[in-house]
Coordinates of C-alpha atoms and ligand atoms in Angstrom, one line a residue:
X14 CA -11.9 9.5 38.1
X15 CA -11.8 10.2 34.3
X16 CA -12.5 8.0 32.0
X17 CA -9.9 6.9 29.3
X18 CA -10.2 5.6 26.1
X19 CA -9.8 1.5 25.5
X20 CA -6.2 0.3 25.2
X21 CA -5.3 -0.1 21.6
X22 CA -8.0 2.3 20.6
X23 CA -6.1 5.5 19.9
X24 CA -7.0 9.3 19.0
X25 CA -5.8 11.2 16.2
X26 CA -5.2 14.8 17.5
X27 CA -5.3 17.9 15.5
X28 CA -1.4 17.9 14.5
X29 CA -1.4 14.3 13.4
X30 CA -4.4 14.4 11.4
X31 CA -2.9 16.2 8.9
X32 CA -0.2 13.6 7.9
X33 CA -3.6 10.9 7.9
X34 CA -5.2 13.7 5.4
X35 CA -2.1 14.0 3.1
X36 CA -2.1 10.3 3.0
X37 CA -5.5 9.9 2.4
X38 CA -5.6 12.2 -0.5
X39 CA -2.8 10.9 -1.9
X40 CA -4.2 7.6 -2.1
X41 CA -7.4 8.9 -3.8
X42 CA -5.1 10.9 -6.4
X43 CA -2.7 8.3 -7.2
X44 CA -5.8 5.5 -7.2
X45 CA -8.0 7.4 -9.4
X46 CA -5.3 7.8 -12.2
X47 CA -5.4 4.4 -12.0
X48 CA -9.2 4.2 -12.8
X49 CA -9.9 3.1 -9.3
X50 CA -12.9 4.4 -7.4
X51 CA -14.2 4.7 -3.5
X52 CA -16.7 1.9 -2.1
X53 CA -17.7 2.2 1.5
X54 CA -18.5 -0.9 3.3
X55 CA -20.0 -1.4 6.9
X56 CA -17.4 -1.9 9.9
X57 CA -20.0 -4.8 11.0
X58 CA -20.3 -8.1 9.0
X59 CA -21.5 -11.6 9.6
X60 CA -18.7 -13.6 11.1
X61 CA -19.1 -16.1 8.9
X62 CA -17.8 -14.4 6.3
X63 CA -14.2 -13.9 7.7
X64 CA -14.3 -17.0 9.1
X65 CA -15.2 -18.6 5.5
X66 CA -12.7 -16.4 3.5
X67 CA -9.5 -15.5 5.9
X68 CA -9.8 -19.1 7.0
X69 CA -10.5 -20.9 9.9
X70 CA -6.8 -21.6 11.1
X71 CA -5.3 -18.4 11.0
X72 CA -4.5 -16.1 13.5
X73 CA -7.0 -13.3 12.7
X74 CA -9.8 -15.7 12.8
X75 CA -8.8 -18.2 15.6
X76 CA -8.1 -15.6 18.3
X77 CA -7.7 -11.7 16.5
X78 CA -11.5 -10.9 16.2
X79 CA -13.7 -8.9 17.7
X80 CA -16.9 -11.2 17.5
X81 CA -20.3 -10.8 19.6
X82 CA -23.9 -11.8 19.5
X83 CA -26.0 -8.7 19.0
X84 CA -29.9 -8.2 20.7
X85 CA -31.1 -10.5 18.0
X86 CA -28.9 -13.5 18.6
X87 CA -26.8 -12.7 15.2
X88 CA -23.5 -13.2 15.3
X89 CA -21.4 -10.6 14.1
X90 CA -17.7 -9.5 13.9
X91 CA -15.8 -5.7 13.5
X92 CA -14.1 -6.5 10.4
X93 CA -10.6 -7.1 10.6
X94 CA -9.6 -6.6 7.3
X95 CA -11.5 -5.1 3.9
X96 CA -11.5 -7.5 1.4
X97 CA -13.6 -9.4 2.0
X98 CA -16.2 -6.9 2.5
X99 CA -15.3 -5.6 -0.7
X100 CA -16.2 -8.7 -2.3
X101 CA -19.5 -9.3 -0.1
X102 CA -21.0 -6.3 -1.7
X103 CA -19.5 -7.0 -5.2
X104 CA -21.0 -9.9 -5.4
X105 CA -24.3 -9.1 -4.0
X106 CA -24.8 -6.1 -5.6
X107 CA -23.5 -7.7 -9.0
X108 CA -20.9 -5.3 -9.7
X109 CA -19.8 -7.8 -12.1
X110 CA -22.8 -7.3 -14.4
X111 CA -21.9 -4.3 -15.1
X112 CA -17.9 -5.2 -15.9
X113 CA -16.2 -7.6 -14.6
X114 CA -13.0 -5.8 -13.9
X115 CA -13.9 -3.4 -10.7
X116 CA -11.4 -1.5 -9.5
X117 CA -12.2 -0.6 -6.0
X118 CA -10.6 1.0 -3.3
X119 CA -11.4 1.9 0.7
X120 CA -10.2 3.6 3.9
X121 CA -11.1 3.1 7.3
X122 CA -10.5 1.4 10.6
X123 CA -10.2 -2.2 11.0
X124 CA -10.5 -3.9 14.6
X125 CA -8.3 -7.1 15.8
X126 CA -7.6 -8.3 19.1
X127 CA -3.5 -7.7 19.5
X128 CA -1.2 -7.2 21.9
X129 CA -0.9 -3.0 21.3
X130 CA 2.9 -1.9 20.7
X131 CA 4.1 0.8 18.6
X132 CA 2.8 -0.1 15.0
X133 CA 0.4 -2.9 16.3
X134 CA -2.9 -1.8 17.8
X135 CA -6.8 -2.9 18.4
X136 CA -8.5 -0.3 16.1
X137 CA -6.0 0.7 13.2
X138 CA -6.6 2.0 9.7
X139 CA -6.1 0.6 6.3
X140 CA -6.2 1.7 2.6
X141 CA -7.0 -0.7 0.5
X142 CA -7.4 -1.8 -3.3
X143 CA -9.0 -4.6 -5.1
X144 CA -9.2 -5.5 -8.7
X145 CA -11.6 -8.1 -10.1
X146 CA -11.5 -10.2 -13.4
X147 CA -8.4 -10.5 -14.4
X148 CA -6.2 -13.7 -14.8
X149 CA -3.6 -11.7 -17.0
X150 CA -0.2 -10.7 -15.2
X151 CA -0.9 -7.5 -16.5
X152 CA -3.1 -7.0 -13.2
X153 CA -0.4 -8.1 -11.1
X154 CA 2.2 -5.7 -12.3
X155 CA -0.9 -3.1 -12.3
X156 CA -1.9 -3.3 -8.8
X157 CA 2.1 -3.4 -7.0
X158 CA 3.1 -0.5 -9.6
X159 CA 0.3 1.5 -8.4
X160 CA 1.0 0.6 -4.7
X161 CA 4.7 1.9 -5.2
X162 CA 3.5 5.0 -7.4
X163 CA 1.6 5.8 -4.1
X164 CA 4.8 5.4 -1.8
X165 CA 7.0 7.5 -4.4
X166 CA 4.3 10.1 -3.8
X167 CA 4.2 10.2 -0.3
X168 CA 8.3 10.7 0.0
X169 CA 8.4 7.5 0.6
X170 CA 11.1 5.3 -0.8
X171 CA 12.2 3.2 2.1
X172 CA 9.9 0.7 2.1
X173 CA 10.7 -2.2 -0.3
X174 CA 8.7 -4.3 -2.5
X175 CA 9.0 -8.6 -1.9
X176 CA 6.9 -10.6 -4.1
X177 CA 6.7 -14.2 -4.0
X178 CA 4.3 -16.8 -5.4
X179 CA 1.8 -19.3 -3.3
X180 CA 0.8 -21.7 -6.3
X181 CA -2.8 -22.6 -7.1
X182 CA -5.1 -25.4 -5.7
X183 CA -3.1 -27.4 -8.2
X184 CA 0.5 -27.0 -7.0
X185 CA -0.1 -26.2 -3.3
X186 CA -1.1 -29.2 -1.9
X187 CA 2.4 -30.7 -3.2
X188 CA 4.1 -28.2 -1.6
X189 CA 2.3 -28.4 1.6
X190 CA 3.0 -31.9 1.9
X191 CA 6.8 -31.4 0.9
X192 CA 6.9 -28.4 3.7
X193 CA 5.2 -30.9 6.3
X194 CA 7.6 -33.7 5.7
X195 CA 10.3 -30.9 6.4
X196 CA 8.7 -29.9 9.2
X197 CA 8.0 -33.2 10.9
X198 CA 11.3 -33.6 12.9
X199 CA 11.4 -29.9 13.8
X200 CA 7.9 -30.2 15.5
X201 CA 9.6 -29.5 18.7
X202 CA 10.9 -26.1 17.9
X203 CA 7.7 -24.6 16.6
X204 CA 5.7 -22.4 19.3
X205 CA 2.0 -24.1 20.2
X206 CA 0.2 -22.7 17.5
X207 CA 2.2 -23.5 14.6
X208 CA 2.4 -27.2 16.4
X209 CA -1.8 -27.4 16.5
X210 CA -2.1 -26.2 13.1
X211 CA 0.3 -28.0 11.7
X212 CA -2.1 -30.6 10.2
X213 CA -4.7 -28.0 9.1
X214 CA -2.5 -25.1 8.0
X215 CA 1.3 -25.7 7.9
X216 CA 2.2 -23.1 5.8
X217 CA 1.2 -20.4 8.9
X218 CA 4.8 -21.5 10.4
X219 CA 6.4 -19.6 7.7
X220 CA 4.8 -16.6 8.6
X221 CA 4.9 -17.0 12.6
X222 CA 7.2 -14.2 14.7
X223 CA 8.3 -16.8 17.5
X224 CA 12.2 -17.4 17.6
X225 CA 12.0 -21.0 17.5
X226 CA 9.4 -21.6 14.2
X227 CA 11.7 -18.4 12.9
X228 CA 15.1 -20.9 13.1
X229 CA 13.2 -24.5 12.6
X230 CA 11.9 -23.0 9.2
X231 CA 14.9 -21.1 7.9
X232 CA 16.2 -23.8 5.2
X233 CA 12.6 -25.0 4.5
X234 CA 12.0 -26.0 1.2
X235 CA 11.0 -23.0 -1.1
X236 CA 7.2 -23.0 -2.2
X237 CA 8.7 -21.4 -5.8
X238 CA 10.3 -24.9 -6.8
X239 CA 6.9 -26.4 -6.5
X240 CA 4.8 -24.2 -8.8
X241 CA 3.1 -25.8 -11.3
X242 CA 3.4 -24.8 -15.1
X243 CA 0.9 -22.3 -15.1
X244 CA 1.5 -20.7 -11.6
X245 CA 5.7 -20.5 -12.8
X246 CA 4.5 -18.6 -16.2
X247 CA 2.6 -16.2 -14.3
X248 CA 5.2 -15.4 -11.8
X249 CA 7.6 -14.6 -14.3
X250 CA 5.6 -12.6 -16.6
X251 CA 4.7 -10.1 -13.5
X252 CA 8.3 -9.8 -13.1
X253 CA 8.6 -9.4 -16.7
X254 CA 6.1 -6.4 -16.5
X255 CA 7.4 -5.1 -13.3
X256 CA 10.9 -4.7 -14.9
X257 CA 9.2 -2.9 -18.1
X258 CA 8.2 -0.1 -15.7
X259 CA 11.4 0.0 -13.8
X260 CA 8.9 -1.0 -10.4
X261 CA 11.8 -2.7 -8.0
X262 CA 11.3 -5.8 -6.2
X263 CA 12.7 -8.9 -4.4
X264 CA 11.7 -12.3 -4.3
X265 CA 10.7 -13.8 -1.1
X266 CA 9.6 -17.4 -0.8
X267 CA 8.9 -17.3 2.4
X268 CA 6.5 -15.2 2.6
X269 CA 3.6 -16.6 2.6
X270 CA 0.7 -14.2 4.7
X271 CA -1.9 -14.4 6.9
X272 CA -5.0 -15.1 5.1
X273 CA -5.7 -18.1 3.7
X274 CA -7.2 -16.6 0.6
X275 CA -4.4 -16.0 -1.6
X276 CA -3.2 -17.8 -4.8
X277 CA -0.1 -16.6 -6.8
X278 CA 1.4 -13.4 -6.4
X279 CA 1.7 -11.9 -2.9
X280 CA 3.6 -9.2 -2.0
X281 CA 4.4 -7.0 0.9
X282 CA 6.4 -3.5 0.9
X283 CA 8.7 -4.1 4.0
X284 CA 10.6 -1.1 6.3
X285 CA 13.3 -1.4 8.6
X286 CA 12.2 1.6 10.3
X287 CA 9.4 0.1 12.4
X288 CA 11.0 -3.1 14.3
X289 CA 8.9 -6.2 14.2
X290 CA 5.6 -4.4 12.7
X291 CA 8.1 -4.4 9.1
X292 CA 5.1 -4.5 6.9
X293 CA 3.4 -1.1 5.7
X294 CA 1.1 -3.0 3.1
X295 CA 0.3 -6.1 2.1
X296 CA -1.8 -8.4 0.0
X297 CA -2.1 -10.7 -3.3
X298 CA -4.2 -12.6 -5.7
X299 CA -7.1 -14.1 -4.6
X300 CA -8.7 -16.1 -7.5
X301 CA -11.0 -18.9 -5.6
X302 CA -12.2 -16.2 -3.2
X303 CA -15.0 -14.8 -4.9
X304 CA -16.4 -17.9 -6.3
X305 CA -15.8 -19.5 -2.3
X306 CA -18.2 -16.3 -1.3
X307 CA -21.0 -17.4 -3.7
X308 CA -20.1 -14.8 -6.4
X309 CA -19.1 -16.0 -9.8
X310 CA -16.2 -17.4 -10.8
X311 CA -13.5 -14.3 -11.3
X312 CA -9.9 -13.9 -9.8
X313 CA -8.9 -10.8 -7.4
X314 CA -6.3 -9.2 -6.4
X315 CA -5.5 -6.6 -3.9
X316 CA -4.0 -5.0 -1.1
X317 CA -4.4 -3.0 2.2
X318 CA -1.4 -0.7 4.1
X319 CA -1.3 -0.3 7.7
X320 CA -2.3 3.9 8.1
X321 CA -0.8 4.1 10.9
X322 CA 2.4 2.7 10.0
X323 CA 2.8 5.0 6.8
X324 CA 2.2 7.5 9.6
X325 CA 5.1 6.3 11.6
X326 CA 7.3 6.1 8.4
X327 CA 6.5 10.0 7.5
X328 CA 7.4 10.7 11.1
X329 CA 11.2 8.5 10.8
X330 CA 11.7 10.1 6.8
X331 CA 10.7 13.5 8.0
X332 CA 7.4 14.7 6.6
X333 CA 7.3 17.8 4.3
X334 CA 4.7 17.9 1.7
X335 CA 6.4 18.2 -1.3
X336 CA 5.2 21.3 -3.7
X337 CA 5.4 20.5 -7.8
X338 CA 7.2 23.3 -8.3
X339 CA 9.9 25.7 -7.1
X340 CA 10.6 28.8 -9.1
X341 CA 13.8 30.6 -9.0
X342 CA 14.9 33.5 -10.4
X343 CA 17.4 35.9 -11.5
X344 CA 17.5 39.8 -11.3
X345 CA 14.2 41.9 -10.7
X346 CA 12.9 41.7 -14.3
X347 CA 12.9 37.7 -13.9
X348 CA 11.8 37.9 -10.3
X349 CA 8.6 39.5 -11.0
X350 CA 8.0 37.5 -13.7
X351 CA 8.4 34.6 -11.5
X352 CA 5.7 35.5 -9.0
X353 CA 3.4 36.3 -11.6
X354 CA 3.6 33.0 -13.2
X355 CA 3.6 31.6 -9.5
X356 CA 0.2 32.9 -8.9
X357 CA -1.6 31.9 -12.5
X358 CA 0.3 28.2 -11.7
X359 CA -1.1 28.2 -7.9
X360 CA -4.4 28.8 -9.8
X361 CA -4.3 25.5 -11.8
X362 CA -4.0 23.9 -9.6
X363 CA -0.1 23.4 -9.1
X364 CA 1.4 24.1 -6.2
X365 CA 4.2 26.6 -6.0
X366 CA 6.8 27.7 -3.8
X367 CA 9.7 30.6 -4.3
X368 CA 12.1 32.6 -2.2
X369 CA 10.5 35.7 -1.3
X370 CA 13.3 37.6 -0.3
X371 CA 14.9 37.3 -3.4
X372 CA 18.7 35.8 -2.3
X373 CA 21.6 34.3 -4.6
X374 CA 20.5 31.3 -6.7
X375 CA 22.7 29.6 -5.0
X376 CA 20.3 29.9 -1.4
X377 CA 17.1 29.7 -3.6
X378 CA 18.5 26.1 -5.0
X379 CA 19.1 25.4 -1.2
X380 CA 15.5 26.3 -0.4
X381 CA 14.4 24.4 -3.7
X382 CA 16.2 21.0 -2.3
X383 CA 14.9 21.6 1.8
X384 CA 11.2 21.9 -0.2
X385 CA 12.0 18.3 -2.4
X386 CA 10.0 20.0 -5.1
X387 CA 9.6 17.9 -7.5
X388 CA 10.5 20.5 -10.2
X389 CA 12.8 23.7 -10.6
X390 CA 12.1 26.5 -12.7
X391 CA 14.8 28.5 -13.2
X392 CA 14.2 31.8 -14.7
X393 CA 17.6 33.8 -15.9
X394 CA 18.3 36.8 -17.7
X395 CA 19.4 35.0 -20.5
X396 CA 16.5 32.7 -20.5
X397 CA 13.9 35.4 -19.7
X398 CA 15.5 37.5 -23.0
X399 CA 14.2 34.7 -25.2
X400 CA 10.8 34.2 -23.3
X401 CA 12.5 31.1 -21.6
X402 CA 13.2 29.4 -18.5
X403 CA 15.0 26.0 -17.4
X404 CA 12.5 23.4 -16.0
X405 CA 14.5 20.7 -14.3
X406 CA 12.4 17.6 -13.1
X407 CA 14.2 16.9 -9.6
X408 CA 13.2 13.3 -9.4
X409 CA 14.7 12.2 -12.9
X410 CA 17.3 14.7 -12.8
X411 CA 16.9 15.9 -16.5
X412 CA 16.2 19.4 -17.6
X413 CA 15.0 21.4 -20.5
X414 CA 14.5 24.9 -21.8
X415 CA 10.8 25.7 -22.4
X416 CA 8.7 28.8 -23.3
X417 CA 7.8 30.4 -20.3
X418 CA 3.2 30.1 -20.2
X419 CA 1.5 28.7 -17.1
X420 CA -0.7 26.1 -19.0
X421 CA 2.3 24.6 -20.6
X422 CA 4.2 24.5 -17.5
X423 CA 1.4 23.1 -15.5
X424 CA 1.2 20.3 -18.4
X425 CA 4.4 19.6 -17.6
X426 CA 4.3 19.1 -14.2
X427 CA 0.8 17.5 -13.9
X428 CA 2.4 14.8 -16.6
X429 CA 6.0 14.7 -16.8
X430 CA 7.5 12.7 -19.7
X431 CA 9.2 9.8 -18.8
Ligands
ATP7 P1 1.5 -7.9 10.4 O1 2.3 -9.4 10.2 O2 2.4 -6.6 11.0 O3 0.5 -8.5 11.7 P2 -0.8 -8.5 8.8 O4 0.1 -9.8 7.8 O5 -1.7 -9.4 10.0 O6 0.5 -8.0 9.7 P3 -2.0 -7.5 6.6 O7 -3.3 -8.4 7.3 O8 -1.8 -8.5 6.0 O9 -1.3 -7.5 7.8 O10 -2.9 -6.2 6.5 C1 -2.0 -5.3 5.9 C2 -1.3 -4.3 6.9 O11 -2.5 -3.8 7.8 C3 -0.1 -4.6 7.4 O12 1.0 -4.8 6.4 C4 0.0 -3.6 8.6 O13 0.5 -2.4 8.0 C5 -1.4 -3.2 8.8 N1 -1.4 -3.8 10.0 C6 -2.3 -5.3 10.2 N2 -2.3 -5.4 11.3 C7 -2.3 -4.5 11.9 C8 -2.4 -3.9 13.5 N3 -2.5 -4.7 14.2 N4 -2.0 -2.4 13.7 C9 -1.6 -1.7 12.8 N5 -1.8 -1.7 11.5 C10 -1.9 -3.3 11.1
MG8 MG1 -1.1 -10.0 11.9

């Protein structure tokens, strides 16, 4: 009998792998624009690292970790998430001594012993980012905007951003108490786990996927009503920064996240297309974690996305690489000009498509639509006479007549004016 793979551990086959590469390349490119550098950390860490950071009374630590004792009698765990390891490394190598504002991203496999189903596996992959050393809500907005920028670059507009604030060690205890008072009379409706964790971690009930817990907590008090002045201001300012650059969001006061280290801002990118596996990316601020892991008292914020879920979304929304520009040309001289320009642009690192058959403008534009190019350049006879063409930004719906020149066009396509 042939040996099969392990349940919940997937192969990624050649056809599929292109999507993965596209996602990874897009992350590297977009995160690079925001000054993030890659960090590569080990898969195996001391079990203690996760217990201390993620929290003892969480699903991950209580029942999802792949932990074992190695041949040297050390308790080790295959990482269930990336933040703990990144922060461990940040502290161990004193990255804060160079600059306390570190901007790091990582990608790779994570391991959780969960019930495998669509969008939920035992080995899955995350791409995540962490920004340390900034208390100002500009950091929160920057990280969120980068995440949304990444999804926009993939052509995925469906997952929507939800944000919340979990308060800080000053104001969270009061909320915890309020929630406990509220849950006390409803304990019978909670699932076994949430009832057991009522004393140690009552917030978990808000994050629980069981129907009983969902119903019992439907009208639970909102954490947002318990924020101290500092946390309330932080939340307002984060939103102001988001609005400043048109990053769309909704407030979800029930979102508590499955890890204990979060403070203040938490967020999720949520989709309606993957059933119960609705979170495509998630994260938050962790202002005490670095110190708790033995480092300096520096704040941090970060997120992780589930790559398998992004791949599934690309399938739902029909994945196609978006060329930077589609060139449409009217008439033979314009076609020649278009061809020359296309080759020149491709050498300048701009991806270009055109209609090789020279059909009507209407059919060329249909092709541009099909490719969903970011820009269209239309070279008509009149414009060509002036040495010009019309460049249209398809996302913004604005167009202008510009001189035909590969450098000029490459610049506009790579750095579109807002
Ligand atoms: P969920 O609520 O779906 O269990 P989570 O809150 O446990 O997610 P995080 O720990 O915040 O997830 O991890 C960030 C992202 O990693 C999730 O939003 C999701 O996209 C992905 N992810 C988490 N667990 C799995 C898994 N077992 N299989 C595939 N992707 C996962
Ligand atoms: Mg989970």
